[in-house]
Coordinates of C-alpha atoms and ligand atoms in Angstrom, one line a residue:
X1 CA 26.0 74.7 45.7
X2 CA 29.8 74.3 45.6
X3 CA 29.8 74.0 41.8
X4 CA 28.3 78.0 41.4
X5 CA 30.5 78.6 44.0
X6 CA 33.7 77.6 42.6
X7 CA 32.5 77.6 38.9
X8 CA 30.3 80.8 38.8
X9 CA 32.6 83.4 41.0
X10 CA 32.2 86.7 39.4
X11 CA 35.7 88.1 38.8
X12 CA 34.3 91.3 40.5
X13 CA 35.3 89.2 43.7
X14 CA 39.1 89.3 42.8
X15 CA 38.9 92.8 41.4
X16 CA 41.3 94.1 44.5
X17 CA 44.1 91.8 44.1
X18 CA 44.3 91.9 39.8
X19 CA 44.4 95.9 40.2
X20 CA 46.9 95.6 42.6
X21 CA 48.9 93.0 40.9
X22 CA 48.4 93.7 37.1
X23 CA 52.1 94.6 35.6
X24 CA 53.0 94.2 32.2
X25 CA 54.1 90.6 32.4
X26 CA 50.4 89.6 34.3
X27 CA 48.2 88.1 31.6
X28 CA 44.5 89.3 32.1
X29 CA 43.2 85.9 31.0
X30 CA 44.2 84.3 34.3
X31 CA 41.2 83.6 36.8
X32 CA 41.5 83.1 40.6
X33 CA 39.8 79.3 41.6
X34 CA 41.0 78.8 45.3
X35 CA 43.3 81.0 46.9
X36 CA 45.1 79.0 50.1
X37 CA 48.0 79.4 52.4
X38 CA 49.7 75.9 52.0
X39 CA 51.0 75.2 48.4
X40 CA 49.5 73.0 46.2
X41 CA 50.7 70.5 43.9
X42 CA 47.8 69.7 42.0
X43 CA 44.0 69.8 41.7
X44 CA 41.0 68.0 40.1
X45 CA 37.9 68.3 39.8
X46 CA 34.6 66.5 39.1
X47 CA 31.4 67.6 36.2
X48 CA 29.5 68.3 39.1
X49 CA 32.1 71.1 40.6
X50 CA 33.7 69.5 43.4
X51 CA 37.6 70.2 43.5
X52 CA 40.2 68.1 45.3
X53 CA 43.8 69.5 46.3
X54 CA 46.9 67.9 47.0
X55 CA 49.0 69.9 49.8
X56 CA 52.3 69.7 49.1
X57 CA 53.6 70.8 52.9
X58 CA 56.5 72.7 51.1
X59 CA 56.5 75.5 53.7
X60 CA 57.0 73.3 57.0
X61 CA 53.4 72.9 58.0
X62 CA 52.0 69.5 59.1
X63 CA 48.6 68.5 58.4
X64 CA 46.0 66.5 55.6
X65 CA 47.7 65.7 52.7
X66 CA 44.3 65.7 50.2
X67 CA 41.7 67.9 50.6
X68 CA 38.5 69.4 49.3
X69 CA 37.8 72.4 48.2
X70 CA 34.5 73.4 50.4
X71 CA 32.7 77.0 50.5
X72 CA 35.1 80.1 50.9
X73 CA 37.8 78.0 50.3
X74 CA 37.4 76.3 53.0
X75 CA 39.9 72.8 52.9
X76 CA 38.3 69.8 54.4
X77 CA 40.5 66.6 54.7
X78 CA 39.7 63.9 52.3
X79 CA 37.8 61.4 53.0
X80 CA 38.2 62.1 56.1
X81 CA 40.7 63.2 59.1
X82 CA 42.1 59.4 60.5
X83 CA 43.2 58.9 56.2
X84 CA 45.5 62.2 57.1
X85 CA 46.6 61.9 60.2
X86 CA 49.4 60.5 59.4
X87 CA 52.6 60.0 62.0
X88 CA 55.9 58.5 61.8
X89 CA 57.1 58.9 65.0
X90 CA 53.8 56.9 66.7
X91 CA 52.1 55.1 64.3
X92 CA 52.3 51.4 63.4
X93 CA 53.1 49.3 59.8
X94 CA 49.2 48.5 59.9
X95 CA 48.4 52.4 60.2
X96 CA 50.7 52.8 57.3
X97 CA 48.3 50.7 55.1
X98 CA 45.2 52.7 55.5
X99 CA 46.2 56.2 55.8
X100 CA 49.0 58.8 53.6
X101 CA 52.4 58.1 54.2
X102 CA 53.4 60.8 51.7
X103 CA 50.6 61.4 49.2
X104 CA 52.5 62.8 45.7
X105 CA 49.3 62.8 43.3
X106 CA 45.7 62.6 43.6
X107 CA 43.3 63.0 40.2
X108 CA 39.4 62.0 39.7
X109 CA 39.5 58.7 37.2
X110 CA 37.8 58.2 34.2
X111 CA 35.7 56.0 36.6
X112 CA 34.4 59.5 38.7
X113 CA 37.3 58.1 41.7
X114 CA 39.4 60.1 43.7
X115 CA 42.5 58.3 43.1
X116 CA 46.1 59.4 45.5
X117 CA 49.2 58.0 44.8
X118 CA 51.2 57.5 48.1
X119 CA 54.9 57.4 47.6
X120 CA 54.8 56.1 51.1
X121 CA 58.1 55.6 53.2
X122 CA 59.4 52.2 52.3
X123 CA 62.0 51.6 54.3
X124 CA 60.4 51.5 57.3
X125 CA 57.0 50.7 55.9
X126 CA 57.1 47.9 53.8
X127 CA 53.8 48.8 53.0
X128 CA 53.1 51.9 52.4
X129 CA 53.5 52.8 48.7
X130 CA 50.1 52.8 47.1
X131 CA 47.5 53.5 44.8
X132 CA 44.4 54.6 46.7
X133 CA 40.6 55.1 44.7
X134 CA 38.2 56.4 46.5
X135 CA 34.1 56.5 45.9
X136 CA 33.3 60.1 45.4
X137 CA 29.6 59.6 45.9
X138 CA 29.9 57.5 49.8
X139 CA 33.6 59.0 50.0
X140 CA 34.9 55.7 51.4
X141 CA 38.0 53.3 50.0
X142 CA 37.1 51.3 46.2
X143 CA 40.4 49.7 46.6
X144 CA 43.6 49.7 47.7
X145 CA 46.9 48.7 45.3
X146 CA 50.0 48.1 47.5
X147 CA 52.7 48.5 45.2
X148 CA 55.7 48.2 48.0
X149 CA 56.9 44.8 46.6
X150 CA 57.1 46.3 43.0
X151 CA 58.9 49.9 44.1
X152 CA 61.2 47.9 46.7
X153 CA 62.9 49.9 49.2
X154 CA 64.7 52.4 46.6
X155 CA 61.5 53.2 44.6
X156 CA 59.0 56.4 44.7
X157 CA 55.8 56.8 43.3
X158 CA 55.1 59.8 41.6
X159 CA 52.2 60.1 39.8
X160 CA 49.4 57.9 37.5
X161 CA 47.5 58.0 34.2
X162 CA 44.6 55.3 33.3
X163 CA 44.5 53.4 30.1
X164 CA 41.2 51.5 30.2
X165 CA 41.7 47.9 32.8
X166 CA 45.4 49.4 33.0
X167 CA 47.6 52.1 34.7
X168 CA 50.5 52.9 34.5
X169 CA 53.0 55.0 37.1
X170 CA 56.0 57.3 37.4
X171 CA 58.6 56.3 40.1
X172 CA 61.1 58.7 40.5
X173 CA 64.2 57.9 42.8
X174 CA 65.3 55.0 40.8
X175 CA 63.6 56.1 37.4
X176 CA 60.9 53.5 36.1
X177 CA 57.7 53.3 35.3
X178 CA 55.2 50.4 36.8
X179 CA 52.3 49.1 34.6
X180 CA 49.0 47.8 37.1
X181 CA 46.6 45.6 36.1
X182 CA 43.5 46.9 37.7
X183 CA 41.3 44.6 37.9
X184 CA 44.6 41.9 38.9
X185 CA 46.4 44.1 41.4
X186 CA 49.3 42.5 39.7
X187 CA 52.2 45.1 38.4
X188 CA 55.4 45.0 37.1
X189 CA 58.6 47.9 37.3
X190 CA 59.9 48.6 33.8
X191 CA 62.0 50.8 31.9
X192 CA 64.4 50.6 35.3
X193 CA 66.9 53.6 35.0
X194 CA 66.6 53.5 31.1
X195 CA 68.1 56.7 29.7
X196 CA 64.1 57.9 29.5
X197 CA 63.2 57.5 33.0
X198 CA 66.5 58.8 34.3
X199 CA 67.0 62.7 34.5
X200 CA 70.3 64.2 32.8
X201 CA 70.2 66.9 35.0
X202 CA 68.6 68.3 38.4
X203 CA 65.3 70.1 38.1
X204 CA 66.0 73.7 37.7
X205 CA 63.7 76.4 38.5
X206 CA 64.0 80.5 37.8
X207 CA 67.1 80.0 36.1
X208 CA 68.8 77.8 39.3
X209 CA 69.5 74.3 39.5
X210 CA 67.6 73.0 42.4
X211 CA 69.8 71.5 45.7
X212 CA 68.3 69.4 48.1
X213 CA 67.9 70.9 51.3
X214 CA 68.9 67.8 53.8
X215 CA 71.8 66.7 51.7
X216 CA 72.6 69.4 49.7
X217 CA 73.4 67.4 46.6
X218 CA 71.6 68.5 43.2
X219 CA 67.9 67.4 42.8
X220 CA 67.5 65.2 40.4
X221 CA 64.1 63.8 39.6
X222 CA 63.8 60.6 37.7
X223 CA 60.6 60.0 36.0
X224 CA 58.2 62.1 36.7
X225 CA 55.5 63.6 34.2
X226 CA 53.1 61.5 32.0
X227 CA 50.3 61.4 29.9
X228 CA 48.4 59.0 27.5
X229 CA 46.9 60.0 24.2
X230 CA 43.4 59.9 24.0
X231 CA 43.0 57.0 21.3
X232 CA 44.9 55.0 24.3
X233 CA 47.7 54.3 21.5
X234 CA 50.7 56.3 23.1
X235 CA 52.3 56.5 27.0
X236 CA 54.3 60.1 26.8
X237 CA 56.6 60.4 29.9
X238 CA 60.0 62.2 31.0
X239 CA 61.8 63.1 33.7
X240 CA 61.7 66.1 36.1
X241 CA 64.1 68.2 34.0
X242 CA 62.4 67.6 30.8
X243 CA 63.3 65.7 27.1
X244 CA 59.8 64.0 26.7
X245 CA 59.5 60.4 25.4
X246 CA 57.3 58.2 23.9
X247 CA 56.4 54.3 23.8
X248 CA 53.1 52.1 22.3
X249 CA 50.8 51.1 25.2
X250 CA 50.7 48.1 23.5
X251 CA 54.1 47.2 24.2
X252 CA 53.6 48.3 28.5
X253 CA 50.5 46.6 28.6
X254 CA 52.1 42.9 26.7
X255 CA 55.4 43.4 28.9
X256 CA 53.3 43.2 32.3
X257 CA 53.3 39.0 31.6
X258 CA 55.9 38.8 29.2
X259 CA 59.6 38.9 30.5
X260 CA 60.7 39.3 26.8
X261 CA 58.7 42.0 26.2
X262 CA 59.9 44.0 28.9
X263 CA 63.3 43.4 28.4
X264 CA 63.0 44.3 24.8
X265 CA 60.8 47.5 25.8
X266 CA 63.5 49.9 25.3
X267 CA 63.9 49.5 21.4
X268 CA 60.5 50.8 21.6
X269 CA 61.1 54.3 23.3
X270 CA 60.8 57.1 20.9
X271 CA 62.4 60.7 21.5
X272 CA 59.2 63.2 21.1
X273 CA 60.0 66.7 22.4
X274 CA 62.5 68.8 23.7
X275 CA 60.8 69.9 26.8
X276 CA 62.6 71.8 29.6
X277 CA 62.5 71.2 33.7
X278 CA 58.5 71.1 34.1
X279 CA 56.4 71.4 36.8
X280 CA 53.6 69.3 35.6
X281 CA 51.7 68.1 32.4
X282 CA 47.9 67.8 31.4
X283 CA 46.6 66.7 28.3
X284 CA 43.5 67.2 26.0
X285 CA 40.9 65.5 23.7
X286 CA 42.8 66.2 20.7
X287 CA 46.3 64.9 22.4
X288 CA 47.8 68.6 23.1
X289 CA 49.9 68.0 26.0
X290 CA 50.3 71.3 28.3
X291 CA 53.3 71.8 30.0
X292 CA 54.5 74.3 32.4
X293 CA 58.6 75.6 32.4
X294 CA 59.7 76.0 36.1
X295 CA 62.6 78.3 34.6
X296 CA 60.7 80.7 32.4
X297 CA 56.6 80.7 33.9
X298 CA 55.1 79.7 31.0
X299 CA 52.6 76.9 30.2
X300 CA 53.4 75.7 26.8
X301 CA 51.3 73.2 24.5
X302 CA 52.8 70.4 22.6
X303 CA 50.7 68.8 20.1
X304 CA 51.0 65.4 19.1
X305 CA 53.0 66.2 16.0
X306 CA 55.8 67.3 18.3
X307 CA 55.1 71.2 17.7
X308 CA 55.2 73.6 20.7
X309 CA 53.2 76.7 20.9
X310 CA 53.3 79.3 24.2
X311 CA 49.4 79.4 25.8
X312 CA 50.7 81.7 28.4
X313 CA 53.9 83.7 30.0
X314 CA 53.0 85.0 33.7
X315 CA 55.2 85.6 36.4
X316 CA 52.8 84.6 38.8
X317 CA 53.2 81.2 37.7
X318 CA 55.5 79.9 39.8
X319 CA 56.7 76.3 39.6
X320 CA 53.0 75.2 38.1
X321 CA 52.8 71.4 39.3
X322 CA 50.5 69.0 38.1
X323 CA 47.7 70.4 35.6
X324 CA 44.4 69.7 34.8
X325 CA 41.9 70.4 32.1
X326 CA 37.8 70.7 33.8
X327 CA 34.8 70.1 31.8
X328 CA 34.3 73.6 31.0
X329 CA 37.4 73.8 29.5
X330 CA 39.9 75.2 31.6
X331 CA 43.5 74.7 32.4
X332 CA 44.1 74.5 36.1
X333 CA 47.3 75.9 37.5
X334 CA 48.6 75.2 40.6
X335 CA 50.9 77.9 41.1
X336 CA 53.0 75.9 44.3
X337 CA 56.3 77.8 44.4
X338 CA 58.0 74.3 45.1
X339 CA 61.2 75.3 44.3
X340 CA 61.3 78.2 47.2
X341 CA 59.9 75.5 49.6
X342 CA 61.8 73.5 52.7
X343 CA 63.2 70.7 50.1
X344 CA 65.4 73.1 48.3
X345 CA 68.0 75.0 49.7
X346 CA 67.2 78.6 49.5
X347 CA 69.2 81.9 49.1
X348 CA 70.6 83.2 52.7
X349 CA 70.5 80.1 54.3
X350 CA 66.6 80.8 54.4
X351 CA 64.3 77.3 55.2
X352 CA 61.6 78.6 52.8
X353 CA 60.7 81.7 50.4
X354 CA 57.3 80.8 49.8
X355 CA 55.0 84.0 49.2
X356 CA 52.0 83.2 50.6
X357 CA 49.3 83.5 49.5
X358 CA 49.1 80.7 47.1
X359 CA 47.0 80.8 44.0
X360 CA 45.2 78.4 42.0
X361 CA 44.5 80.0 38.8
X362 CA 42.2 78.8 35.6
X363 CA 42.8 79.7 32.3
X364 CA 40.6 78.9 29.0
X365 CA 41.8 76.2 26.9
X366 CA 38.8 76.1 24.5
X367 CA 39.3 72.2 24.6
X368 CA 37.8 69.5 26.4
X369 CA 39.4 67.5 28.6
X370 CA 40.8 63.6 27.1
X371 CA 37.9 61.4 27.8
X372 CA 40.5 58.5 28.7
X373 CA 41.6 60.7 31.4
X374 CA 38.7 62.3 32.7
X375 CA 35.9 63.4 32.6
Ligands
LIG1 C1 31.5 83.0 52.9 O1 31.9 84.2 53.5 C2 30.9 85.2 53.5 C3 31.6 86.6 54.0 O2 32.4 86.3 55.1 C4 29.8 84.8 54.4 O3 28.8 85.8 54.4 C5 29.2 83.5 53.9 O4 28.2 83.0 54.8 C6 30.3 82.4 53.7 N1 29.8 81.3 53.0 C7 30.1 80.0 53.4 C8 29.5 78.9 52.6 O5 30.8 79.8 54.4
LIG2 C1 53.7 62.7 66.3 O1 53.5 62.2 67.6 C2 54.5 62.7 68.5 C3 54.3 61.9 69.8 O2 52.9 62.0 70.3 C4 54.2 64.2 68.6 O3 55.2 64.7 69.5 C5 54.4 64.8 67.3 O4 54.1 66.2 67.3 C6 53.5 64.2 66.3 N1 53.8 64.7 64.9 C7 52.9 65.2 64.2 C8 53.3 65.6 62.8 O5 51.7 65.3 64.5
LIG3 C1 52.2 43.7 53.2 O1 51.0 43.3 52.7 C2 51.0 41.9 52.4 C3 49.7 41.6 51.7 O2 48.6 42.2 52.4 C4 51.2 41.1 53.7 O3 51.3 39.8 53.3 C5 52.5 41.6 54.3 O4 52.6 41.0 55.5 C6 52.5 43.1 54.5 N1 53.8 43.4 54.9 C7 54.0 44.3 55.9 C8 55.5 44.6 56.2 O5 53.1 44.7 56.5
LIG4 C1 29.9 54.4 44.6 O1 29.0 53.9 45.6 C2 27.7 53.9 45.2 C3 26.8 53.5 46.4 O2 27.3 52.3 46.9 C4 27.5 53.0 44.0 O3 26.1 53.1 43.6 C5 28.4 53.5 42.8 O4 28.3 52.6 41.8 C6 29.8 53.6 43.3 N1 30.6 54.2 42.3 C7 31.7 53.7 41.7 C8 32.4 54.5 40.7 O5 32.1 52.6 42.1
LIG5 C1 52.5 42.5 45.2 O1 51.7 42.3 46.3 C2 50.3 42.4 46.1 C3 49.6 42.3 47.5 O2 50.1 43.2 48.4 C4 49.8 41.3 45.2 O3 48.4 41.5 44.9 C5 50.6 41.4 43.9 O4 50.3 40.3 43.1 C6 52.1 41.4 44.2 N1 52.8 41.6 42.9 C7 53.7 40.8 42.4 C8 54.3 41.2 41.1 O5 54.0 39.9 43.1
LIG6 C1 56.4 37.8 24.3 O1 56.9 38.9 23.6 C2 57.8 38.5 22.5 C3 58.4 39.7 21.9 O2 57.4 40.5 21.3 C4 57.0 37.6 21.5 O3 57.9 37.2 20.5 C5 56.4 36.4 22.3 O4 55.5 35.7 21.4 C6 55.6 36.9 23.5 N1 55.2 35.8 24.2 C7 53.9 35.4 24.4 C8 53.6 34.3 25.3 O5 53.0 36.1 23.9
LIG7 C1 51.5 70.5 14.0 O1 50.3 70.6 14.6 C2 50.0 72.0 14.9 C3 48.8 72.0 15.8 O2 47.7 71.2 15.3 C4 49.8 72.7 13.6 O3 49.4 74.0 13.8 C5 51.0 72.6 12.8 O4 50.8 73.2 11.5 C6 51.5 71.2 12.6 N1 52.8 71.2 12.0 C7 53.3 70.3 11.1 C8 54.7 70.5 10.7 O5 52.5 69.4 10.7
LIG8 C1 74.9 79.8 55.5 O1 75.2 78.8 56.5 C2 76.5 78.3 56.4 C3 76.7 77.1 57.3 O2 76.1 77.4 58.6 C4 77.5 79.4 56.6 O3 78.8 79.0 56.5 C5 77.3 80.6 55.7 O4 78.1 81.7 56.0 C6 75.8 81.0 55.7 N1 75.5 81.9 54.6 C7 74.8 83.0 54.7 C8 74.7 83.8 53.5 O5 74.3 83.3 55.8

């Protein structure tokens, strides 16, 4: 089975590399759950032990975009190859429909669906940006959400969080969020390049600001992270360098038919926490948000009083993206090194300063994962 697999390895089985590696800032409660040599952004998994990865590409190499996590660590494109196969050069505006343009997000639903999030590539491919759930059990396409009249041409999706029949989404080039009706397909952009889906600054990582390696202007990432409490009351959200906000889903949710409501939306944004440029978020079923600090390799937890605590200072944790808490209680960590990838520019005119190979590691939590979110 997979799940004793992935779930069940002995640690004996990584004895070699945490001798090796163990200095005094390693913390002995980290656990190796997929080792790799692409980085990835994110992972999720399902009760029954299946894990899904999304490969972030950040050292050059071409190839799937989601995977799963099979036997020895073995990556198999999901659902399949032709959903990955992805090409700009050769393939058409129908291709760009039914396959990953440029996958940012994937998580398993509160449903038990794979869902991706495809930033796509909008100005060639009208198209493209999307919200993609899959049926775990046949592996095949629930439904597709094409959200390229909503982002427009300027507009990137980043990443998604559930809320019973709604969702809601991240875009970060302009800085918005989108609310979806799922069971409609309709959506709506709001919040458009308010001060709380804008970023102050450019994400910064080891102590560096981040430039962007094509232009070589300062990275700035516009909304990015974002979670929703588990009594569904409260959408938390902030951009790529940090200051998290706040807003009552009630207020989203009414402003999706409502122009008044969305243009009154921003008297409704509440400052919550001080948070610094983060890799990714994850939250729990007593509304403790985790958050990783590109600049200092820690995951932090904020709890829904606004309080942080440290869970964890490692250097190993390198530009932690997207989190994610399994049904056994544990944090996963992707540890993808984005910031030493082929967007950034590196030191010595180098393309990429990846260290390869990647890590995934787990940590224990002792908390369940938010049962809006997942289970
Ligand atoms: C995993 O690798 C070991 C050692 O190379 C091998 O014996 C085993 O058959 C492999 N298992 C799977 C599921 O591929
Ligand atoms: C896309 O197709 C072109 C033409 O066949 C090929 O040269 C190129 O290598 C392909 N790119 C990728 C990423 O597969
Ligand atoms: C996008 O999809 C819509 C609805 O399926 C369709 O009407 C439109 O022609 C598509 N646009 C492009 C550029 O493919
Ligand atoms: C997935 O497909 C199976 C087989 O058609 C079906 O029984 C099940 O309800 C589907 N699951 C979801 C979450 O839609
Ligand atoms: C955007 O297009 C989709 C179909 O591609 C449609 O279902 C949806 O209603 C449209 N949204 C708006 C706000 O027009
Ligand atoms: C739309 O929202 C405004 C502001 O909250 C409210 O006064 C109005 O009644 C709402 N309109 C409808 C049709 O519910
Ligand atoms: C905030 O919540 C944390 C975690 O539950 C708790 O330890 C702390 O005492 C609370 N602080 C205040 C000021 O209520
Ligand atoms: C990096 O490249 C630029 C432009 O080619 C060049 O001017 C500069 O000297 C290079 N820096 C190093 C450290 O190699």
């Amino acid at each position: 089975m997979l799940g004793s697999l992935l779930f069940g390895l002995p640690l004996a089985l990584f004895a070699t590399f945490s001798q090796a590696d163990i200095t005094k800032d390693h913390d002995g409660r980290l656990q190796t759950a997929v080792i790799l040599d692409t980085p990835t952004t994110g992972a999720s998994t399902t009760p029954e032990g299946r894990a899904f990865l999304k490969l972030a590409r950040l050292d050059g190499t071409t190839g799937s975009q989601i995977v799963e996590v099979k036997g020895n660590f073995s990556l198999a494109p999901y659902p399949d190859e032709a959903w990955n196969s992805w090409n700009a050069t050769t393939d058409s505006l129908a291709d760009s429909e039914i396959k990953y343009v440029s996958a940012n997000s994937q998580r398993v639903g509160p449903d038990g669906r794979l869902w991706v999030v495809d930033s796509g590539s909008l100005e060639k491919f009208a198209n493209s940006s999307k919200l993609i759930s899959f049926n775990l059990t046949t592996n095949e396409v629930d439904r597709v959400y094409y959200l390229g009249n909503i982002t427009t041409t300027d507009g990137s999706l980043n990443d998604v969080r559930f809320n019973g029949k709604y969702a809601y989404l991240t875009e970060y080039t302009i800085g918005s969020i989108i609310v979806l009706d799922l069971e409609t397909g309709y959506a709506r952009m709001v919040l458009r390049e308010h001060k709380s889906t804008v970023a102050l600054l450019p994400l910064s990582a080891e102590g560096h600001l981040l430039r962007d390696a094509a232009t070589g202007e300062y990275d700035y990432t516009n909304a990015d992270q974002l979670e929703v409490s588990p009594d569904g009351k409260y959408f938390y959200y902030q951009p790529g360098i940090g200051y998290m906000w706040r807003i009552g889903t009630k207020y989203l949710n009414e402003a999706l038919h409502n122009d008044t409501m969305a243009d009154l939306l921003p008297n409704y944004v509440e400052p919550f926490a001080l948070t610094p440029s983060t890799g990714g978020t994850a939250i729990d079923a007593e509304g403790t948000i985790y958050y990783s600090d590109g600049d200092r390799q820690e995951i932090r937890t904020l709890a829904p009083n606004g309080t942080t605590t440290l869970l964890v200072r490692d250097s190993r944790l390198l530009w932690v993206d997207a989190m994610w808490i399994d049904t056994q209680q544990r944090l996963w960590m992707c540890a993808s090194q984005l910031n030493r990838g082929t967007r950034f520019i590196q030191p010595d005119n180098q393309t990429m300063t990846i260290e390869k190979p990647i890590y995934v590691y787990t940590i224990e939590t002792g908390h369940n994962p938010s049962p809006l979110d997942h289970a």
